[in-house]
XYZ file of C-alpha atoms in Angstrom:
650
model
C -65.734 35.317 -73.364
C -64.950 32.043 -75.150
C -62.005 29.824 -74.386
C -60.035 29.663 -77.628
C -59.039 26.033 -77.192
C -62.298 24.547 -75.967
C -65.320 26.550 -77.051
C -66.695 26.565 -73.501
C -67.569 29.751 -71.707
C -64.873 31.035 -69.375
C -66.062 32.491 -66.101
C -65.137 35.819 -64.548
C -65.860 36.954 -60.996
C -64.260 39.543 -58.711
C -60.623 39.855 -59.901
C -60.420 36.324 -61.310
C -60.778 34.636 -64.693
C -61.153 30.864 -64.847
C -59.339 28.980 -67.610
C -59.110 25.365 -68.733
C -56.090 23.260 -69.576
C -56.009 20.415 -72.063
C -54.481 16.994 -71.430
C -52.526 16.825 -74.673
C -51.238 13.335 -75.419
C -53.329 11.612 -72.743
C -54.841 9.236 -75.307
C -51.371 7.920 -76.117
C -50.916 6.610 -72.561
C -51.405 2.923 -71.897
C -54.440 1.775 -69.934
C -52.244 1.087 -66.916
C -50.785 4.601 -67.116
C -54.249 6.119 -67.431
C -55.374 4.201 -64.347
C -52.287 5.449 -62.511
C -53.154 9.040 -63.429
C -56.738 8.481 -62.256
C -55.772 6.942 -58.894
C -53.192 9.644 -58.220
C -55.791 12.272 -59.164
C -58.199 10.882 -56.594
C -55.434 11.090 -53.980
C -54.859 14.677 -55.068
C -58.474 15.733 -54.714
C -58.905 14.172 -51.266
C -56.444 16.658 -49.753
C -58.660 19.661 -50.500
C -60.186 20.050 -47.033
C -56.744 19.964 -45.415
C -55.677 23.065 -47.329
C -58.881 24.875 -46.400
C -58.334 24.112 -42.720
C -54.659 25.085 -42.830
C -55.518 28.478 -44.299
C -57.878 29.366 -41.422
C -59.617 27.385 -38.712
C -63.084 28.722 -39.641
C -62.764 28.230 -43.416
C -64.468 24.853 -43.683
C -67.522 25.834 -41.645
C -67.934 29.121 -43.490
C -67.632 27.348 -46.839
C -70.179 24.757 -45.736
C -72.870 27.182 -44.588
C -72.546 29.246 -47.766
C -72.772 26.120 -49.934
C -75.946 25.084 -48.127
C -77.465 28.475 -48.919
C -76.198 28.369 -52.501
C -77.800 24.975 -53.107
C -81.141 26.050 -51.618
C -83.444 26.686 -54.559
C -85.984 28.447 -52.324
C -83.615 31.361 -51.638
C -84.273 34.428 -53.786
C -81.388 34.333 -56.250
C -82.354 37.558 -58.001
C -81.068 40.008 -55.410
C -77.910 42.023 -54.883
C -77.290 40.253 -51.581
C -77.454 36.788 -53.114
C -75.203 37.811 -55.995
C -72.705 39.174 -53.456
C -72.906 35.899 -51.499
C -72.316 33.948 -54.703
C -69.205 35.983 -55.545
C -67.935 35.660 -51.966
C -68.370 31.882 -52.095
C -66.586 31.655 -55.444
C -63.687 33.628 -54.023
C -63.544 31.304 -51.003
C -63.441 28.286 -53.316
C -60.657 29.859 -55.332
C -58.499 30.855 -52.353
C -59.165 27.791 -50.179
C -60.659 30.108 -47.583
C -61.769 33.620 -46.727
C -58.405 35.263 -47.498
C -57.087 36.417 -50.856
C -54.805 33.775 -52.349
C -52.103 36.348 -53.161
C -52.445 39.307 -50.817
C -53.725 37.254 -47.828
C -56.172 39.987 -46.791
C -59.675 38.988 -45.692
C -62.446 39.308 -48.260
C -65.251 41.822 -47.895
C -68.427 39.706 -48.171
C -70.548 42.367 -49.879
C -73.632 41.373 -47.834
C -74.361 41.889 -44.142
C -74.958 39.716 -41.103
C -78.714 40.292 -41.178
C -78.955 38.824 -44.675
C -76.836 35.814 -43.727
C -78.989 35.196 -40.658
C -82.149 35.385 -42.766
C -81.049 32.926 -45.459
C -79.602 30.469 -42.939
C -82.965 30.301 -41.226
C -84.473 29.321 -44.590
C -82.439 26.116 -44.905
C -82.661 22.769 -43.132
C -80.556 23.204 -39.989
C -79.509 19.553 -40.199
C -77.405 20.456 -43.236
C -75.417 23.067 -41.321
C -72.120 22.432 -39.496
C -73.495 23.106 -36.032
C -71.403 22.228 -33.021
C -72.986 19.849 -30.548
C -75.958 21.535 -28.867
C -75.479 24.715 -30.915
C -78.413 26.616 -32.448
C -78.302 28.332 -35.843
C -78.221 31.745 -34.192
C -75.394 30.702 -31.885
C -73.399 29.478 -34.884
C -73.978 32.799 -36.671
C -72.946 34.700 -33.545
C -69.727 32.680 -33.468
C -68.811 33.093 -37.138
C -70.097 36.597 -37.870
C -67.076 38.475 -36.438
C -64.786 36.319 -38.551
C -66.789 37.011 -41.702
C -67.844 40.626 -41.237
C -65.417 42.363 -38.873
C -62.306 43.398 -40.847
C -60.266 43.650 -37.620
C -60.876 40.060 -36.511
C -58.323 37.576 -37.919
C -57.570 40.179 -40.551
C -54.752 38.499 -42.504
C -53.933 34.905 -43.292
C -50.173 35.550 -43.382
C -48.732 38.700 -41.833
C -45.100 39.568 -42.547
C -45.044 43.118 -41.193
C -41.676 43.862 -39.633
C -41.717 44.286 -35.850
C -44.989 42.441 -35.172
C -45.591 39.002 -33.688
C -46.087 37.231 -36.999
C -47.865 34.240 -35.508
C -50.348 36.059 -33.315
C -51.206 38.477 -36.147
C -51.620 35.743 -38.788
C -54.875 33.818 -39.165
C -53.351 30.710 -40.750
C -54.113 27.602 -38.736
C -50.585 26.319 -38.144
C -50.219 27.655 -34.595
C -52.677 27.720 -31.716
C -52.047 29.694 -28.538
C -48.311 30.205 -29.057
C -46.263 33.340 -29.705
C -43.662 33.786 -32.392
C -40.881 33.646 -29.821
C -42.223 30.422 -28.330
C -42.389 28.836 -31.790
C -38.885 29.952 -32.712
C -37.505 28.688 -29.396
C -39.322 25.364 -29.784
C -37.747 24.625 -33.156
C -34.368 26.082 -32.203
C -34.145 23.444 -29.474
C -34.856 20.727 -32.024
C -32.114 22.007 -34.303
C -29.535 22.335 -31.535
C -28.107 18.845 -32.025
C -25.751 18.310 -34.970
C -27.504 16.216 -37.597
C -26.085 15.647 -41.091
C -29.516 14.542 -42.358
C -31.994 16.731 -40.457
C -35.725 16.453 -41.002
C -37.661 19.541 -42.038
C -38.664 20.401 -38.485
C -42.259 21.519 -38.126
C -43.226 20.769 -41.732
C -46.205 18.514 -40.949
C -47.651 19.647 -37.644
C -49.752 22.195 -35.828
C -47.899 23.798 -32.918
C -50.157 24.194 -29.892
C -49.925 25.150 -26.243
C -51.713 22.821 -23.822
C -51.631 23.549 -20.076
C -48.652 25.811 -20.608
C -46.666 23.254 -22.609
C -45.858 23.754 -26.309
C -46.192 20.608 -28.418
C -46.889 19.434 -31.959
C -50.019 17.813 -33.368
C -48.594 15.738 -36.206
C -50.549 15.440 -39.456
C -50.800 11.728 -40.233
C -53.224 8.866 -40.749
C -53.033 8.256 -36.994
C -53.040 11.887 -35.916
C -54.364 15.268 -37.050
C -56.253 15.280 -40.384
C -56.607 11.508 -40.033
C -59.757 11.085 -42.140
C -58.442 13.074 -45.095
C -55.064 11.342 -44.988
C -56.625 7.879 -44.808
C -58.519 8.630 -48.027
C -55.305 9.870 -49.656
C -53.522 6.694 -48.568
C -56.314 4.504 -49.969
C -55.872 5.961 -53.449
C -52.098 5.924 -53.206
C -52.331 2.198 -52.482
C -54.432 1.795 -55.637
C -51.794 3.791 -57.539
C -49.033 1.573 -56.161
C -50.767 -1.465 -57.659
C -50.378 -0.027 -61.203
C -46.991 1.677 -60.811
C -44.902 1.821 -63.973
C -41.913 0.097 -62.388
C -40.493 -1.056 -59.062
C -38.777 2.272 -58.375
C -42.029 4.201 -58.753
C -43.852 1.659 -56.592
C -41.223 2.149 -53.894
C -41.706 5.925 -54.076
C -45.464 5.582 -53.574
C -45.102 3.001 -50.805
C -42.583 5.197 -48.964
C -44.970 8.142 -49.171
C -47.706 5.932 -47.732
C -45.415 4.928 -44.856
C -44.721 8.600 -44.167
C -48.433 9.435 -44.162
C -49.143 6.521 -41.827
C -46.606 7.657 -39.224
C -45.969 11.361 -39.814
C -42.250 10.606 -39.363
C -40.340 13.370 -41.160
C -37.318 11.135 -41.615
C -39.532 8.913 -43.745
C -40.391 12.048 -45.698
C -36.654 12.496 -46.295
C -36.524 8.909 -47.577
C -39.498 9.544 -49.832
C -37.995 12.787 -51.182
C -34.723 11.074 -52.103
C -36.462 8.135 -53.771
C -38.814 10.500 -55.617
C -36.071 12.655 -57.115
C -34.100 9.555 -58.147
C -37.120 7.978 -59.853
C -36.659 9.203 -63.412
C -37.588 6.344 -65.724
C -41.343 6.940 -65.738
C -43.871 8.741 -67.887
C -46.157 9.622 -64.955
C -45.096 11.611 -61.886
C -46.817 13.385 -59.029
C -46.492 15.665 -56.013
C -48.591 14.897 -52.962
C -48.072 16.204 -49.463
C -47.144 19.048 -47.156
C -44.639 20.847 -49.347
C -44.309 24.620 -49.717
C -44.012 26.909 -46.687
C -45.190 30.242 -48.135
C -48.402 30.011 -46.099
C -46.507 30.108 -42.799
C -45.138 33.500 -41.677
C -42.108 31.667 -40.238
C -41.599 29.557 -43.355
C -41.746 26.186 -41.554
C -45.183 24.618 -42.045
C -46.014 22.925 -45.340
C -49.327 23.633 -47.030
C -50.919 20.534 -48.507
C -50.746 20.341 -52.295
C -51.174 17.829 -55.063
C -50.224 17.628 -58.727
C -50.469 14.741 -61.161
C -48.427 15.008 -64.346
C -47.057 13.198 -67.373
C -44.071 14.121 -69.531
C -44.402 16.382 -72.558
C -41.737 14.587 -74.582
C -41.216 17.233 -77.266
C -40.888 20.226 -74.948
C -38.657 18.360 -72.481
C -35.722 18.665 -74.889
C -35.268 22.270 -73.711
C -35.091 21.484 -70.007
C -32.874 18.469 -70.494
C -30.427 20.602 -72.434
C -30.278 22.953 -69.461
C -29.873 20.182 -66.898
C -27.094 18.489 -68.902
C -25.136 21.739 -68.687
C -25.876 22.433 -65.008
C -22.214 22.280 -63.966
C -21.229 24.853 -66.597
C -23.867 27.286 -65.321
C -22.807 26.760 -61.705
C -19.124 27.250 -62.551
C -19.763 30.491 -64.452
C -22.152 32.018 -61.944
C -21.075 35.508 -60.780
C -21.195 34.575 -57.081
C -18.351 34.097 -54.634
C -16.619 30.722 -55.256
C -17.185 29.844 -51.591
C -20.899 29.638 -52.260
C -20.737 27.541 -55.436
C -21.236 23.813 -55.574
C -18.056 22.047 -56.584
C -20.135 19.257 -58.032
C -23.721 19.692 -59.178
C -25.539 16.424 -58.633
C -28.769 14.892 -59.790
C -30.312 17.821 -61.665
C -33.276 16.481 -63.644
C -35.759 18.594 -65.511
C -38.887 17.840 -67.532
C -41.618 19.758 -69.234
C -44.858 18.125 -68.194
C -48.581 18.245 -68.792
C -50.633 18.681 -65.649
C -53.391 16.083 -65.380
C -54.879 17.169 -62.036
C -54.347 20.077 -59.634
C -55.146 19.962 -55.929
C -54.784 21.723 -52.602
C -52.481 24.733 -52.684
C -51.936 24.141 -56.424
C -55.633 24.588 -57.231
C -57.366 26.507 -58.726
C -54.344 28.860 -58.918
C -51.173 26.968 -59.741
C -47.465 27.429 -60.260
C -46.024 27.174 -63.779
C -42.792 25.602 -62.573
C -41.713 23.574 -59.545
C -38.338 22.522 -58.146
C -38.186 19.991 -55.315
C -37.305 18.749 -52.738
C -36.834 21.824 -50.575
C -34.421 20.358 -48.002
C -31.014 21.951 -48.624
C -28.978 18.935 -47.547
C -30.884 16.632 -49.908
C -30.400 19.050 -52.794
C -26.673 19.323 -52.069
C -26.159 15.562 -51.793
C -28.702 14.113 -54.218
C -29.832 16.960 -56.461
C -33.295 18.163 -57.375
C -36.114 17.553 -59.811
C -37.617 20.407 -61.815
C -40.749 20.657 -63.899
C -42.243 23.277 -66.160
C -45.968 22.813 -66.832
C -46.531 23.260 -70.569
C -50.319 23.019 -70.770
C -50.703 25.576 -67.971
C -48.340 28.108 -69.585
C -50.062 27.488 -72.913
C -53.431 28.346 -71.376
C -52.000 31.511 -69.807
C -50.436 32.571 -73.114
C -53.645 32.059 -75.055
C -55.576 34.108 -72.495
C -53.113 37.029 -72.673
C -52.706 37.392 -76.429
C -54.679 40.255 -77.901
C -55.641 41.661 -74.507
C -54.080 45.095 -75.167
C -52.057 44.849 -71.947
C -48.639 45.205 -73.551
C -49.684 48.095 -75.760
C -51.082 49.993 -72.781
C -47.895 49.845 -70.724
C -45.209 49.709 -73.429
C -45.051 52.600 -75.879
C -41.697 51.836 -77.503
C -42.484 50.122 -80.812
C -39.053 48.511 -81.070
C -39.478 46.919 -77.659
C -43.005 45.805 -78.556
C -41.713 44.083 -81.683
C -39.084 42.255 -79.640
C -41.710 41.185 -77.133
C -44.103 39.987 -79.833
C -41.323 37.834 -81.302
C -39.670 36.444 -78.235
C -41.707 36.985 -75.040
C -43.415 33.587 -74.817
C -40.218 31.635 -75.531
C -38.232 33.786 -73.103
C -40.824 33.392 -70.362
C -40.704 29.605 -70.685
C -36.911 29.618 -70.716
C -36.651 31.846 -67.646
C -39.032 29.537 -65.789
C -36.813 26.598 -66.747
C -33.648 28.374 -65.608
C -35.344 29.477 -62.374
C -36.621 26.001 -61.499
C -34.009 23.699 -63.052
C -30.895 25.615 -62.016
C -31.674 28.664 -59.891
C -33.178 26.897 -56.900
C -30.588 24.142 -57.119
C -27.591 26.458 -57.391
C -25.218 27.565 -54.646
C -24.681 26.111 -51.192
C -24.977 27.040 -47.548
C -21.790 27.437 -45.546
C -21.232 24.672 -42.981
C -23.390 25.136 -39.891
C -25.797 27.664 -41.412
C -29.431 27.014 -40.489
C -31.496 26.788 -43.717
C -34.289 28.639 -41.862
C -32.008 31.453 -40.630
C -33.717 34.118 -42.755
C -37.109 33.397 -41.135
C -39.913 35.492 -42.638
C -37.604 36.838 -45.353
C -36.396 33.421 -46.483
C -39.028 32.797 -49.167
C -38.520 36.184 -50.809
C -34.732 35.850 -50.805
C -34.895 32.332 -52.229
C -37.250 33.335 -55.053
C -35.076 36.371 -55.857
C -32.004 34.144 -55.943
C -33.601 31.758 -58.452
C -35.010 34.589 -60.585
C -31.663 36.401 -60.697
C -29.858 33.228 -61.702
C -32.203 32.911 -64.659
C -32.073 36.614 -65.537
C -28.285 36.670 -65.536
C -28.025 33.724 -67.918
C -30.842 34.873 -70.226
C -28.315 37.237 -71.830
C -25.484 34.724 -72.056
C -24.317 33.646 -75.510
C -24.299 30.090 -74.131
C -28.082 29.973 -74.527
C -27.806 30.811 -78.228
C -25.019 28.259 -78.584
C -27.244 25.601 -76.998
C -30.128 26.510 -79.305
C -32.324 27.706 -76.443
C -32.646 31.252 -77.820
C -32.610 32.217 -81.512
C -30.191 35.132 -81.218
C -28.435 37.586 -78.904
C -31.303 40.086 -79.002
C -34.145 37.920 -77.714
C -33.236 38.273 -74.021
C -33.970 42.010 -74.149
C -37.687 41.260 -74.475
C -37.624 39.401 -71.176
C -35.441 41.935 -69.381
C -37.871 44.699 -70.284
C -41.059 42.854 -69.320
C -39.511 41.564 -66.082
C -38.452 45.017 -64.889
C -41.759 46.545 -66.017
C -43.649 43.909 -64.051
C -41.562 44.364 -60.904
C -41.855 48.157 -60.996
C -45.372 48.644 -62.298
C -47.649 46.058 -63.784
C -47.763 43.564 -60.926
C -49.288 46.364 -58.852
C -52.630 45.604 -60.525
C -52.842 42.725 -58.049
C -52.754 44.978 -54.992
C -55.607 46.977 -53.533
C -55.070 50.724 -52.992
C -53.352 51.516 -49.726
C -51.881 48.048 -49.246
C -48.267 46.924 -49.326
C -46.697 44.014 -51.181
C -47.115 40.806 -49.190
C -46.704 37.747 -51.421
C -43.149 36.344 -51.636
C -42.939 36.123 -55.435
C -44.243 39.675 -55.842
C -41.778 40.907 -53.233
C -39.006 39.117 -55.070
C -39.809 40.814 -58.373
C -40.183 44.217 -56.730
C -36.869 43.790 -54.904
C -34.973 43.009 -58.094
C -36.591 45.699 -60.235
C -36.406 48.478 -57.644
C -32.841 47.667 -56.610
C -31.744 47.770 -60.244
C -33.605 51.040 -60.836
C -31.906 52.579 -57.807
C -28.439 51.513 -58.970
C -28.728 51.901 -62.760
C -27.307 54.856 -64.679
C -29.199 54.197 -67.899
C -32.620 53.079 -66.660
C -35.534 55.305 -65.646
C -39.204 55.230 -64.787
C -40.527 58.680 -65.577
C -43.709 60.380 -66.729
C -43.885 60.920 -70.481
C -46.939 61.773 -72.533
C -48.946 61.845 -69.305
C -47.964 58.319 -68.206
C -45.148 56.583 -66.397
C -42.885 54.861 -68.912
C -39.922 52.556 -68.430
C -36.755 53.219 -70.393
C -33.767 50.879 -70.397
C -30.812 52.536 -72.048
C -28.354 49.673 -71.646
C -29.376 46.049 -71.336
C -25.712 45.191 -70.789
C -25.643 47.411 -67.695
C -28.833 45.723 -66.463
C -27.195 42.313 -66.752
C -24.236 43.589 -64.717
C -26.659 44.724 -62.019
C -28.364 41.335 -62.002
C -24.944 39.769 -61.445
C -24.133 42.103 -58.534
C -27.453 41.515 -56.833
C -27.280 37.757 -57.384
C -23.840 37.685 -55.741
C -25.147 39.564 -52.700
C -28.333 37.535 -52.348
C -26.396 34.284 -52.638
C -24.070 35.561 -49.895
C -27.068 36.351 -47.699
C -28.504 32.878 -48.276
C -25.184 31.063 -47.833
C -24.235 32.912 -44.652
C -27.744 33.097 -43.188
C -27.434 36.891 -42.896
C -30.853 37.779 -41.474
C -30.021 41.465 -40.978
C -29.011 41.976 -44.613
C -32.044 40.031 -45.871
C -34.333 42.163 -43.759
C -32.745 45.395 -45.011
C -33.001 44.404 -48.674
C -36.599 43.243 -48.469
C -37.878 46.106 -46.320
C -36.086 48.727 -48.448
C -37.035 47.524 -51.920
C -39.753 44.873 -51.792
C -42.597 46.016 -49.551
C -43.747 49.612 -49.893
C -45.881 50.866 -52.780
C -45.772 54.351 -54.299
C -49.380 55.566 -54.049
C -49.320 57.817 -57.140
C -47.739 55.177 -59.368
C -50.135 52.555 -58.026
C -53.182 54.723 -58.727
C -52.066 55.308 -62.304
C -51.376 51.629 -62.950
C -54.811 50.653 -61.633
C -56.516 53.316 -63.761
C -54.740 52.234 -66.934
C -55.440 48.590 -66.223
C -59.108 49.247 -65.527
C -59.605 50.440 -69.105
C -58.600 47.015 -70.410
C -61.354 45.142 -68.520
C -59.011 42.292 -67.609
C -58.856 40.048 -64.559
C -55.463 40.284 -62.840
C -55.635 36.687 -61.578
C -56.189 33.463 -63.472
C -57.097 30.020 -62.218
C -58.073 26.659 -63.639
C -61.016 24.314 -63.807
C -59.764 20.745 -63.613
C -60.708 18.225 -66.269
C -63.119 15.592 -64.980
C -61.551 12.144 -65.245
C -64.254 9.518 -65.639
C -63.455 5.788 -65.484
C -65.145 3.568 -68.078
C -65.884 0.118 -66.685
C -66.970 -3.190 -68.177
C -69.739 -5.389 -66.829
C -67.340 -6.810 -64.235
C -66.542 -3.365 -62.875
C -63.026 -3.355 -64.334
C -61.706 -0.066 -65.678
C -61.257 -0.252 -69.447
C -60.519 3.420 -70.142
C -60.417 6.879 -68.595
C -62.467 9.542 -70.350
C -61.760 13.275 -70.044
C -64.624 15.740 -69.705
C -63.755 19.426 -70.109
C -67.294 20.820 -69.889
C -67.774 21.038 -66.113
C -68.534 24.555 -64.877
C -66.610 26.149 -62.036
C -69.521 26.103 -59.588
C -70.451 22.517 -60.449
C -66.864 21.369 -59.919
C -66.544 23.161 -56.609
C -69.862 21.875 -55.270
C -69.032 18.372 -56.482
C -65.638 18.474 -54.782
C -67.229 19.732 -51.560
C -69.595 16.757 -51.678
C -67.394 13.937 -52.986
C -64.134 14.863 -51.278
C -65.399 16.216 -47.950
C -63.330 14.612 -45.201
C -63.011 17.078 -42.328
C -66.515 18.451 -41.852
């Protein structure tokens, strides 16, 4: 296949298609701004090994030994075993480890231990990550159960109800502790009243040493020290070319946080970051999202460098200027509404570099910071990533996907006209307003929903956007062309939650990922409560029919009100019941049909991105005079280069 925008060959492997994104408008940046993007990009790429280690304690060594084999030109590359090893390695690169980036299940290598032992004996042992005094065979004996035994460290993140979620999860945030011990540890920290609490546990590994539970803090002086010192070095370079004093203070405060690991400094950084608005360049760098922790406490490392897409930002700024109107007219209990919406800022941006948990698979919209008290007091900053959504849209057009699963020609016409615009708008509403809406009741622990918190929060933001998609206010503001456009999004959203997202799940498995659970919860709850909506077999296939879009909007309002209540009151029991009833289980017959229909299309259910290669141009004195962008790097070259240039932990 050819990438429409670039002319370079796109790569497919396993269930993944690699795409490229273009840095539109980069040439219009000043030299100082280009240097800032470059320095921040270096800081972004140096966090890569942290994410690998967080996602499983054996990931880095497994990646290393496979890369040594892959680079060895003496290995027979024309064999089924080598091709299986190559695919396995590419999947590890993509997922930052040996677990699927969405479903969290461990990959099947496709080759056996005997083959791995043979090819590892063909390479120079000095290139392998052997422990002190360890032989090659001893290393293979140690790692083979992790690679080949499906019962050993089987899932990166387990959320199965009734199990010890820490001891049954392979993520590397906890060592030797039980779920109860972890919950008790952080409950003690939260016991004291604190109007400005830190995000307890966000930047540490929780371990048990000689019977005592304690934290290993991630900082330049603690755990992950080498990686963080490299990040700090490039942040210091970025600080020297900051666009203004406010941005310099943001970067310097982040550096101070990295140096100490003090989460109160992270609070300071978060507040300064969201208040720093008068810049063209922005970034995310740190331990941020908690989806990778079954308890929703530990932040996976991620990085993103961005610059504003001026033209597209008009849409998000229109939304943010009207944030109070949307909050006031929300269909939730007045007790849970913010009396005053503060500091809502929203931009459409172009991504310039992706890193850590945002690479190669990335979000299309982000709303930060996550701390509820900061959001309530200072507001939030939202972004929608235009060049990423553009790449997704180009990849999906003409694929035949819509025509396979939607037989109603009237609906198809609506979708052809309005789907892309509606998708972008819903992302904006979700990120700009949904996550920032509502409030916790006094004294409610923001982590009260535990393993169900991420799903409930994503459902809350999605429902906020869905409810307002059909509001005449959006037409009045010029965000939608007419009162019919929203129907395209309602249909595709429900279809995805009920059916089409199932292409991302292997037969016999349940829904695990928080965003997928969120969509399933909303769609299945509405189907169960609707009078005019059905999913039935017609013409030999399951088809979705929505008889009344007005009724569907009423259902969105009812569910939003309940989910906001659950969030505001910290009602764990109700969250658990909603998620376990509607968001987890998969109908085997429906799933089989969806997979069969999808198979005919020869599409990859997951997409990811190859980063542009930013290359500094220097004069004879070594001073940077420009930053060139190279889009031609292949996936394997980029991954091997990153493993060489940005290796910090192994």
